[in-house]
Short mmCIF file of C-alpha atoms in Angstrom, two decimals:
data_model
loop_
_atom_site.label_atom_id
_atom_site.label_comp_id
_atom_site.label_asym_id
_atom_site.label_seq_id
_atom_site.Cartn_x
_atom_site.Cartn_y
_atom_site.Cartn_z
CA MET A 1 -40.66 52.93 -92.77
CA LYS A 2 -40.56 49.41 -91.33
CA SER A 3 -38.31 47.79 -88.76
CA GLU A 4 -38.08 44.29 -87.34
CA PRO A 5 -38.70 43.54 -83.66
CA ILE A 6 -35.39 44.04 -81.90
CA PHE A 7 -36.09 42.96 -78.32
CA ASP A 8 -38.53 40.33 -77.10
CA LEU A 9 -40.04 41.06 -73.70
CA GLY A 10 -40.94 37.40 -73.40
CA THR A 11 -42.56 36.66 -70.04
CA ALA A 12 -41.46 39.94 -68.46
CA GLU A 13 -44.13 41.54 -66.29
CA SER A 14 -42.26 44.54 -64.92
CA PHE A 15 -39.68 47.09 -66.02
CA CYS A 16 -37.50 49.86 -64.64
CA LEU A 17 -36.30 52.85 -66.68
CA LEU A 18 -33.04 54.66 -65.96
CA THR A 19 -32.28 57.83 -67.93
CA LEU A 20 -28.85 59.38 -68.30
CA GLY A 21 -28.34 62.52 -70.35
CA CYS A 22 -30.32 65.22 -72.06
CA LYS A 23 -33.94 66.37 -72.10
CA ILE A 24 -34.45 64.47 -75.36
CA ASN A 25 -33.54 61.22 -73.59
CA GLN A 26 -35.99 62.08 -70.80
CA TYR A 27 -38.73 62.61 -73.38
CA GLU A 28 -37.98 59.32 -75.15
CA THR A 29 -37.95 57.44 -71.84
CA GLN A 30 -41.44 58.77 -71.12
CA ALA A 31 -42.63 57.59 -74.55
CA LEU A 32 -41.32 54.09 -73.78
CA ARG A 33 -42.95 54.19 -70.33
CA GLU A 34 -46.35 54.98 -71.83
CA ALA A 35 -45.96 52.32 -74.53
CA TRP A 36 -45.06 49.53 -72.11
CA THR A 37 -47.65 50.40 -69.46
CA THR A 38 -50.28 50.43 -72.21
CA ARG A 39 -49.20 46.87 -73.04
CA GLY A 40 -49.89 45.84 -69.45
CA LEU A 41 -46.40 45.89 -67.93
CA THR A 42 -45.85 47.33 -64.46
CA GLU A 43 -43.20 49.98 -63.92
CA ARG A 44 -40.90 49.61 -60.92
CA THR A 45 -38.92 52.54 -59.58
CA ASP A 46 -36.46 50.12 -57.96
CA ALA A 47 -34.33 48.13 -60.42
CA ARG A 48 -34.10 45.31 -57.87
CA GLN A 49 -37.80 44.57 -58.41
CA ALA A 50 -37.88 44.66 -62.24
CA ASP A 51 -37.70 41.87 -64.80
CA VAL A 52 -36.28 44.22 -67.44
CA VAL A 53 -34.13 47.31 -66.82
CA VAL A 54 -33.72 49.79 -69.68
CA ILE A 55 -30.84 52.25 -69.46
CA ASN A 56 -31.42 55.11 -71.90
CA ALA A 57 -28.00 56.65 -72.19
CA CYS A 58 -25.92 59.48 -73.57
CA ALA A 59 -22.44 59.49 -75.13
CA VAL A 60 -21.73 63.19 -75.57
CA THR A 61 -18.63 63.01 -73.33
CA SER A 62 -16.27 60.25 -72.24
CA LYS A 63 -17.58 60.69 -68.67
CA ALA A 64 -21.13 60.06 -69.92
CA SER A 65 -20.01 56.76 -71.46
CA ALA A 66 -18.25 55.77 -68.23
CA ASP A 67 -21.39 56.60 -66.23
CA VAL A 68 -23.40 54.19 -68.41
CA ARG A 69 -21.00 51.31 -67.75
CA ALA A 70 -21.14 52.08 -64.02
CA ALA A 71 -24.95 52.06 -64.14
CA VAL A 72 -24.95 48.65 -65.86
CA ARG A 73 -22.59 47.15 -63.28
CA GLY A 74 -24.59 48.61 -60.40
CA THR A 75 -27.87 47.31 -61.81
CA HIS A 76 -26.49 43.80 -62.28
CA ARG A 77 -25.10 43.73 -58.72
CA ALA A 78 -28.47 44.83 -57.34
CA ASN A 79 -30.52 42.44 -59.50
CA PRO A 80 -28.51 39.64 -61.16
CA GLU A 81 -31.69 38.17 -62.69
CA ALA A 82 -32.72 41.35 -64.52
CA ARG A 83 -32.41 41.55 -68.28
CA ILE A 84 -30.57 44.81 -68.97
CA VAL A 85 -31.19 46.72 -72.20
CA VAL A 86 -28.90 49.64 -73.04
CA VAL A 87 -30.31 51.99 -75.66
CA GLY A 88 -29.37 55.37 -77.10
CA CYS A 89 -26.40 57.28 -78.40
CA VAL A 90 -23.97 55.25 -76.30
CA ALA A 91 -24.71 52.14 -78.38
CA SER A 92 -22.82 53.60 -81.33
CA ASP A 93 -19.86 54.44 -79.11
CA ASP A 94 -19.35 51.51 -76.73
CA ARG A 95 -21.36 48.61 -78.16
CA GLU A 96 -18.73 45.88 -77.71
CA LEU A 97 -17.79 47.01 -74.21
CA LEU A 98 -21.43 47.11 -73.15
CA GLU A 99 -22.37 43.77 -74.72
CA ALA A 100 -19.58 42.13 -72.72
CA LEU A 101 -20.92 43.34 -69.37
CA PRO A 102 -22.81 40.80 -67.20
CA GLY A 103 -26.59 41.10 -67.38
CA VAL A 104 -26.74 42.97 -70.69
CA CYS A 105 -29.03 41.19 -73.13
CA ALA A 106 -29.31 43.91 -75.78
CA VAL A 107 -27.49 47.07 -76.84
CA LEU A 108 -29.74 49.08 -79.15
CA SER A 109 -29.00 52.17 -81.21
CA GLN A 110 -30.78 55.48 -80.94
CA ARG A 111 -32.79 54.63 -84.06
CA ALA A 112 -34.18 51.51 -82.37
CA LYS A 113 -36.12 53.34 -79.66
CA ALA A 114 -39.38 53.42 -81.60
CA ALA A 115 -39.16 49.68 -82.24
CA LEU A 116 -38.38 49.08 -78.56
CA ALA A 117 -41.64 50.89 -77.80
CA GLY A 118 -43.41 48.51 -80.17
CA ILE A 119 -43.77 50.95 -83.07
CA PHE A 120 -42.69 49.39 -86.35
CA GLU A 121 -44.29 51.73 -88.88
CA ALA A 122 -44.06 55.48 -89.21
CA SER A 123 -45.57 57.99 -91.61
CA SER A 124 -42.59 60.38 -91.46
CA PRO A 125 -38.82 60.18 -90.88
CA PHE A 126 -39.25 61.74 -87.43
CA PRO A 127 -39.02 59.06 -84.71
CA PRO A 128 -42.68 58.11 -84.08
CA LEU A 129 -42.67 58.62 -80.32
CA SER A 130 -45.21 60.76 -78.48
CA ILE A 131 -46.31 61.37 -74.91
CA SER A 132 -49.43 62.41 -73.02
CA ASP A 133 -47.83 62.71 -69.58
CA TYR A 134 -44.42 63.40 -68.05
CA PRO A 135 -42.85 62.32 -64.74
CA ARG A 136 -41.63 65.81 -63.87
CA ALA A 137 -43.54 68.98 -63.08
CA ARG A 138 -42.33 70.79 -66.19
CA ALA A 139 -42.90 68.84 -69.41
CA VAL A 140 -40.52 68.45 -72.35
CA LEU A 141 -41.88 68.34 -75.90
CA LYS A 142 -39.48 66.97 -78.52
CA VAL A 143 -39.85 68.81 -81.84
CA GLN A 144 -36.59 67.91 -83.63
CA ASP A 145 -33.93 65.20 -83.68
CA GLY A 146 -30.49 64.68 -85.19
CA CYS A 147 -28.07 67.22 -86.63
CA SER A 148 -26.62 67.92 -90.07
CA HIS A 149 -24.24 70.72 -89.09
CA GLY A 150 -21.11 68.70 -88.37
CA CYS A 151 -19.30 70.45 -85.52
CA SER A 152 -15.81 68.99 -85.39
CA TYR A 153 -16.13 67.81 -81.77
CA CYS A 154 -19.64 66.36 -81.87
CA ILE A 155 -20.62 62.70 -82.04
CA VAL A 156 -24.36 63.39 -82.43
CA PRO A 157 -24.59 63.06 -86.26
CA SER A 158 -23.19 59.54 -86.03
CA THR A 159 -25.45 58.53 -83.13
CA ARG A 160 -28.74 60.32 -83.90
CA GLY A 161 -28.37 60.83 -87.64
CA THR A 162 -29.14 63.86 -89.78
CA ALA A 163 -31.69 66.48 -88.80
CA VAL A 164 -35.36 65.48 -88.84
CA SER A 165 -38.32 67.61 -87.75
CA ARG A 166 -41.64 66.75 -86.20
CA PRO A 167 -44.63 67.90 -88.25
CA ALA A 168 -45.86 71.19 -86.82
CA ARG A 169 -49.45 70.06 -86.32
CA ASP A 170 -48.23 67.05 -84.31
CA VAL A 171 -46.30 69.43 -82.06
CA VAL A 172 -49.38 71.58 -81.46
CA ALA A 173 -51.52 68.52 -80.74
CA GLU A 174 -49.08 67.15 -78.18
CA ALA A 175 -48.70 70.56 -76.51
CA ARG A 176 -52.48 70.69 -76.15
CA ARG A 177 -52.54 67.18 -74.64
CA LEU A 178 -49.91 68.15 -72.07
CA LEU A 179 -51.75 71.33 -71.10
CA ASP A 180 -55.02 69.42 -70.77
CA ALA A 181 -53.18 66.90 -68.56
CA GLY A 182 -52.33 69.68 -66.10
CA PHE A 183 -48.88 70.86 -67.13
CA ARG A 184 -48.34 74.60 -66.90
CA GLU A 185 -44.86 74.74 -68.43
CA ILE A 186 -43.67 72.99 -71.59
CA THR A 187 -40.12 73.16 -72.95
CA LEU A 188 -39.76 72.92 -76.73
CA SER A 189 -36.67 70.77 -77.17
CA GLY A 190 -34.51 69.38 -79.96
CA VAL A 191 -30.94 68.44 -80.80
CA ASN A 192 -30.49 71.47 -83.08
CA LEU A 193 -33.54 73.71 -83.19
CA ARG A 194 -31.94 75.89 -85.87
CA LEU A 195 -32.53 73.03 -88.34
CA TYR A 196 -36.22 72.63 -87.51
CA GLY A 197 -38.31 72.51 -90.67
CA SER A 198 -35.41 72.10 -93.11
CA ASP A 199 -36.65 68.61 -94.02
CA LEU A 200 -40.42 69.12 -93.84
CA GLY A 201 -41.20 70.86 -97.11
CA GLU A 202 -43.76 72.97 -95.24
CA ASN A 203 -42.05 76.39 -95.50
CA ILE A 204 -41.69 76.59 -91.73
CA ASP A 205 -38.71 77.10 -89.44
CA PHE A 206 -38.44 77.04 -85.66
CA TRP A 207 -39.68 80.60 -85.16
CA GLY A 208 -42.58 79.78 -87.47
CA LEU A 209 -43.38 76.79 -85.27
CA VAL A 210 -43.42 79.00 -82.17
CA ARG A 211 -45.76 81.43 -83.92
CA LEU A 212 -48.09 78.57 -84.88
CA ILE A 213 -48.22 77.33 -81.29
CA GLU A 214 -48.98 80.89 -80.17
CA ARG A 215 -51.85 81.22 -82.64
CA GLU A 216 -53.36 77.90 -81.63
CA LEU A 217 -52.88 77.94 -77.87
CA ALA A 218 -52.42 81.51 -76.60
CA PRO A 219 -56.13 82.47 -76.80
CA GLU A 220 -56.94 79.80 -74.22
CA TRP A 221 -53.72 79.49 -72.24
CA ALA A 222 -51.96 82.88 -72.10
CA GLY A 223 -51.54 83.83 -68.43
CA ARG A 224 -52.41 80.28 -67.35
CA ALA A 225 -49.48 78.33 -68.81
CA ARG A 226 -46.19 79.01 -70.54
CA LEU A 227 -43.62 77.77 -73.04
CA ARG A 228 -39.87 77.64 -72.54
CA LEU A 229 -37.30 77.28 -75.31
CA SER A 230 -34.50 74.76 -75.08
CA SER A 231 -30.98 75.54 -76.30
CA LEU A 232 -30.81 77.84 -79.34
CA ASP A 233 -28.02 78.17 -81.89
CA PRO A 234 -26.73 81.78 -82.01
CA ALA A 235 -27.63 81.83 -85.71
CA GLN A 236 -31.28 81.88 -84.57
CA LEU A 237 -30.83 85.33 -83.03
CA THR A 238 -32.46 87.02 -86.01
CA ASP A 239 -34.97 89.79 -86.64
CA GLN A 240 -37.64 87.12 -87.02
CA GLY A 241 -36.67 85.65 -83.67
CA LEU A 242 -36.80 89.04 -81.99
CA GLU A 243 -40.25 89.75 -83.45
CA THR A 244 -41.50 86.36 -82.26
CA LEU A 245 -40.25 86.97 -78.73
CA ALA A 246 -41.75 90.47 -78.71
CA GLU A 247 -45.19 89.27 -79.79
CA SER A 248 -45.34 86.13 -77.65
CA ARG A 249 -47.94 85.73 -74.93
CA LEU A 250 -46.68 82.31 -73.85
CA LEU A 251 -42.88 82.33 -73.85
CA CYS A 252 -40.83 82.57 -70.67
CA PRO A 253 -38.39 85.52 -70.67
CA HIS A 254 -35.43 83.15 -70.75
CA LEU A 255 -33.04 81.96 -73.46
CA HIS A 256 -30.28 79.37 -73.45
CA LEU A 257 -27.58 79.67 -76.11
CA SER A 258 -25.19 77.05 -77.44
CA LEU A 259 -22.11 79.30 -77.50
CA GLN A 260 -19.26 76.79 -76.80
CA SER A 261 -16.61 79.51 -77.23
CA LEU A 262 -16.42 83.20 -78.02
CA ALA A 263 -12.93 83.15 -79.54
CA PRO A 264 -13.15 83.34 -83.37
CA GLY A 265 -10.22 80.98 -83.94
CA VAL A 266 -11.67 78.32 -81.66
CA LEU A 267 -15.11 78.66 -83.25
CA ALA A 268 -13.54 78.18 -86.69
CA ARG A 269 -11.79 74.98 -85.57
CA MET A 270 -15.07 73.80 -84.07
CA ARG A 271 -16.76 74.45 -87.45
CA ARG A 272 -18.97 76.98 -85.70
CA GLY A 273 -17.75 80.07 -87.48
CA HIS A 274 -21.29 81.12 -88.42
CA TYR A 275 -21.55 83.50 -85.44
CA GLY A 276 -19.43 85.73 -83.25
CA PRO A 277 -19.69 87.83 -80.09
CA ALA A 278 -20.77 90.99 -81.92
CA THR A 279 -23.92 89.34 -83.29
CA ILE A 280 -24.87 88.03 -79.87
CA PHE A 281 -24.30 91.33 -78.07
CA ARG A 282 -26.37 93.26 -80.64
CA PHE A 283 -29.29 90.87 -80.33
CA LEU A 284 -29.25 90.91 -76.53
CA GLU A 285 -29.13 94.70 -76.47
CA ARG A 286 -32.26 94.80 -78.62
CA LEU A 287 -33.88 92.04 -76.56
CA SER A 288 -33.47 94.08 -73.36
CA GLY A 289 -35.84 96.62 -74.89
CA ILE A 290 -38.49 93.88 -75.16
CA TRP A 291 -37.74 91.91 -72.00
CA PRO A 292 -36.51 94.34 -69.31
CA VAL A 293 -35.80 91.25 -67.20
CA PHE A 294 -34.67 87.93 -68.68
CA GLY A 295 -32.72 84.83 -67.78
CA LEU A 296 -29.82 83.93 -70.06
CA GLY A 297 -27.87 80.67 -70.00
CA ALA A 298 -25.12 79.33 -72.22
CA ASP A 299 -22.94 76.27 -72.85
CA PHE A 300 -19.15 76.52 -73.00
CA ILE A 301 -16.40 74.04 -73.89
CA CYS A 302 -12.98 74.72 -72.35
CA GLY A 303 -9.65 73.53 -73.68
CA PHE A 304 -10.67 72.72 -77.25
CA PRO A 305 -7.66 71.52 -79.31
CA GLY A 306 -5.32 74.40 -80.02
CA GLU A 307 -7.02 76.81 -77.60
CA THR A 308 -4.34 79.25 -76.50
CA GLU A 309 -4.33 81.21 -73.27
CA ALA A 310 -5.16 84.31 -75.29
CA GLU A 311 -8.21 82.57 -76.84
CA ALA A 312 -9.32 81.33 -73.43
CA GLU A 313 -9.04 84.90 -72.13
CA THR A 314 -11.12 86.16 -75.07
CA THR A 315 -13.93 83.82 -74.04
CA ARG A 316 -13.59 84.78 -70.35
CA GLU A 317 -13.78 88.49 -71.15
CA ALA A 318 -16.78 88.06 -73.45
CA MET A 319 -18.51 85.86 -70.89
CA ALA A 320 -17.94 88.52 -68.23
CA ALA A 321 -19.51 91.17 -70.47
CA LEU A 322 -22.57 89.08 -71.40
CA PRO A 323 -25.71 89.41 -69.23
CA LEU A 324 -25.52 85.70 -68.39
CA THR A 325 -27.49 84.43 -65.41
CA TYR A 326 -25.98 80.92 -65.41
CA ALA A 327 -23.75 78.73 -67.60
CA HIS A 328 -23.00 75.06 -68.24
CA VAL A 329 -19.24 74.63 -68.58
CA PHE A 330 -17.47 71.46 -69.74
CA PRO A 331 -13.81 70.60 -70.34
CA TYR A 332 -13.36 69.40 -73.92
CA SER A 333 -13.79 65.62 -74.21
CA PRO A 334 -12.45 63.88 -77.37
CA ARG A 335 -15.03 61.57 -78.92
CA PRO A 336 -14.48 58.76 -81.43
CA ARG A 337 -15.20 59.41 -85.11
CA THR A 338 -14.84 63.19 -84.71
CA SER A 339 -12.19 65.24 -86.50
CA ALA A 340 -11.39 67.23 -83.35
CA ALA A 341 -10.11 64.08 -81.64
CA ALA A 342 -7.29 63.87 -84.21
CA MET A 343 -6.41 67.57 -84.19
CA PRO A 344 -2.90 68.60 -83.14
CA ASN A 345 -2.19 70.65 -80.01
CA GLN A 346 -4.54 68.82 -77.67
CA VAL A 347 -4.79 70.80 -74.43
CA ASP A 348 -3.50 69.25 -71.21
CA GLU A 349 -6.23 67.88 -68.93
CA ALA A 350 -5.12 69.99 -65.98
CA VAL A 351 -5.28 73.14 -68.12
CA LYS A 352 -8.77 72.25 -69.37
CA LYS A 353 -10.03 71.71 -65.84
CA ALA A 354 -8.46 74.95 -64.61
CA ARG A 355 -10.08 76.96 -67.41
CA ALA A 356 -13.43 75.30 -66.76
CA LYS A 357 -13.16 76.12 -63.06
CA GLU A 358 -12.55 79.79 -63.86
CA LEU A 359 -15.64 79.99 -66.07
CA ARG A 360 -17.78 78.15 -63.52
CA THR A 361 -16.67 80.54 -60.80
CA LEU A 362 -17.58 83.50 -62.99
CA ALA A 363 -20.93 81.91 -63.87
CA GLY A 364 -21.65 81.32 -60.18
CA ARG A 365 -21.05 84.98 -59.37
CA LYS A 366 -23.38 86.02 -62.18
CA ALA A 367 -26.08 83.60 -61.02
CA HIS A 368 -25.91 84.96 -57.47
CA ALA A 369 -26.02 88.56 -58.70
CA PHE A 370 -29.08 87.80 -60.82
CA ALA A 371 -30.88 86.13 -57.92
CA ARG A 372 -30.19 89.16 -55.71
CA ARG A 373 -31.50 91.54 -58.36
CA LEU A 374 -34.67 89.51 -58.81
CA THR A 375 -35.53 90.31 -55.19
CA ARG A 376 -36.34 93.82 -56.42
CA LEU A 377 -39.29 92.54 -58.45
CA ASP A 378 -42.78 92.58 -56.98
CA SER A 379 -43.85 89.16 -58.20
CA LEU A 380 -42.65 85.99 -59.90
CA ALA A 381 -44.57 83.18 -61.61
CA VAL A 382 -43.41 79.81 -60.23
CA VAL A 383 -44.23 76.30 -61.43
CA LEU A 384 -44.31 74.06 -58.35
CA GLU A 385 -42.06 71.00 -58.62
CA ASP A 386 -41.67 69.47 -55.13
CA ASP A 387 -43.37 69.72 -51.76
CA GLU A 388 -40.58 68.71 -49.33
CA PRO A 389 -39.79 71.59 -49.26
CA TRP A 390 -42.16 73.41 -51.58
CA ARG A 391 -39.99 74.57 -54.44
CA GLY A 392 -40.22 75.36 -58.12
CA ARG A 393 -38.75 77.39 -60.93
CA CYS A 394 -39.74 80.90 -61.97
CA GLU A 395 -40.05 82.28 -65.48
CA TYR A 396 -36.41 83.40 -65.42
CA TYR A 397 -35.23 79.82 -64.77
CA VAL A 398 -34.20 80.44 -61.17
CA GLU A 399 -35.02 77.95 -58.41
CA CYS A 400 -37.49 79.30 -55.84
CA ARG A 401 -38.19 77.88 -52.37
CA PHE A 402 -41.36 78.82 -50.48
CA ASP A 403 -41.35 79.80 -46.82
CA ALA A 404 -44.62 77.88 -46.33
CA ALA A 405 -46.87 75.57 -48.31
CA PRO A 406 -48.77 77.58 -50.95
CA GLU A 407 -52.52 77.61 -50.43
CA GLU A 408 -54.57 75.33 -52.67
CA ALA A 409 -51.49 74.51 -54.72
CA ALA A 410 -50.29 71.23 -56.14
CA ARG A 411 -47.29 69.99 -58.08
CA ARG A 412 -47.28 71.46 -61.64
CA ALA A 413 -49.39 74.45 -60.56
CA LEU A 414 -48.38 77.94 -61.68
CA VAL A 415 -48.51 80.30 -58.70
CA ASN A 416 -47.52 83.87 -57.95
CA ALA A 417 -44.69 84.41 -55.51
CA ARG A 418 -43.05 87.39 -53.84
CA PRO A 419 -39.24 87.24 -53.66
CA ILE A 420 -37.89 87.58 -50.11
CA SER A 421 -34.15 87.01 -50.34
CA ALA A 422 -31.42 85.45 -52.48
CA ARG A 423 -29.50 82.47 -51.20
CA GLN A 424 -26.55 81.78 -53.51
CA THR A 425 -28.21 81.00 -56.87
CA ARG A 426 -31.76 80.42 -55.60
CA LEU A 427 -34.54 82.60 -54.22
CA ASP A 428 -36.54 82.31 -51.02
CA VAL A 429 -40.12 83.35 -51.81
CA ALA A 430 -43.59 83.63 -50.30
CA GLN A 431 -46.91 83.11 -52.02
CA SER A 432 -48.24 86.37 -53.44
CA ASP A 433 -51.76 87.67 -53.91
CA ALA A 434 -50.81 89.34 -57.22
CA ALA A 435 -53.40 88.70 -59.91
CA GLY A 436 -52.41 86.64 -62.91
CA CYS A 437 -49.14 84.91 -63.71
CA ASP A 438 -47.88 87.01 -66.60
CA SER A 439 -44.22 88.03 -66.61
CA PRO A 440 -43.55 91.76 -66.21
CA LYS A 441 -43.29 93.74 -69.42
CA SER A 442 -41.54 96.58 -67.67
CA ALA A 443 -39.64 97.02 -64.44
CA ALA A 444 -37.05 99.25 -62.85
CA PHE A 445 -34.42 96.66 -63.62
CA THR A 446 -32.09 95.76 -66.46
CA PRO A 447 -29.96 92.60 -66.74
CA GLY A 448 -26.91 94.33 -68.21
CA GLY A 449 -23.60 93.96 -66.45
CA LEU A 450 -24.45 90.76 -64.58
#
């Protein structure tokens, strides 16, 4: 696959990268960072000091698009001489608006990111971007891109294209590079992990990929490093998935589910009628026999077109019954080129915001209850992220703050910690002398009813 050069750096000697949006964008920004520093350019953290400023941006909601325009205007005010490049999903949504903004010299689509990094040939349809480092303490590893499902509200198929998967051996190789570079937590991430492998012709799906990583890396890294899974489609909650989780020596006891709604009528209008609450509850009940303690997050959209008060209540009741430990809640945002934007019975903005507030309040109570219950555990495994104050995230995806600097610890390290107390949705912890960093396989604790 060949592309033509789409942006000429010219005499530029320095660059600044601004990332708005998802973990996939963060990964792709890192790939561009490594490509440009390899070519001899200097990265600046302050846009005022850069010759070129790249804004890698999202368009999943109307607010996200507005944030991009605000970032462009702010960058130009701070550095009128900078050449501003906007790249990513937002280019398909707001190209003309962005091109008209002062300072913008290029607006590039999601598919142009590899060319922007100077890669003009690829051996597979998967975007040929890779990384060997990451600016954060917990690394992201992109294994899949695009989506072929066609949810009625989603702009992703028109911005990122149909589903493409990264060859499994490339995933394993990059995971090994990141571990060798000192990372002790890697998140496997994609736009729709349920579709992983559907285009590879290798007779492998996402759970097969996880098993391959386990076979290759667990003998050396189990107990020393861990994997975390990014958002899963509920259709992935299968017997194969349960077996993979049960046998894993690397996975964090934490799942995040793309639920969006739990009202059957709303799911049907979303074109997400391939799952329902009963399937999810059955899987989680079985999972609690494997993971006595686990973190569980979910995404919800409130006020989807036609959502009645009864349907909103169905989702609230199901959410209350689920053993959720946190949730990401968004009011529905109509996007161009989606069928949902033209649906009748659009819900009033005030109603959408009120419903979202209710779910966020419920999610906050669940997060606090989970943090309090984690204080009953003897030990947690925490990846250190910052040192002012020392803080990190445990295997259950809860923020932990240390009462003192851990001994002989550094950013990215995996250390044992003893929970002291819960403060809202985070834990105060102290370094523990417990041997090893494995998650507990059994405990006098169950997550039900949170």
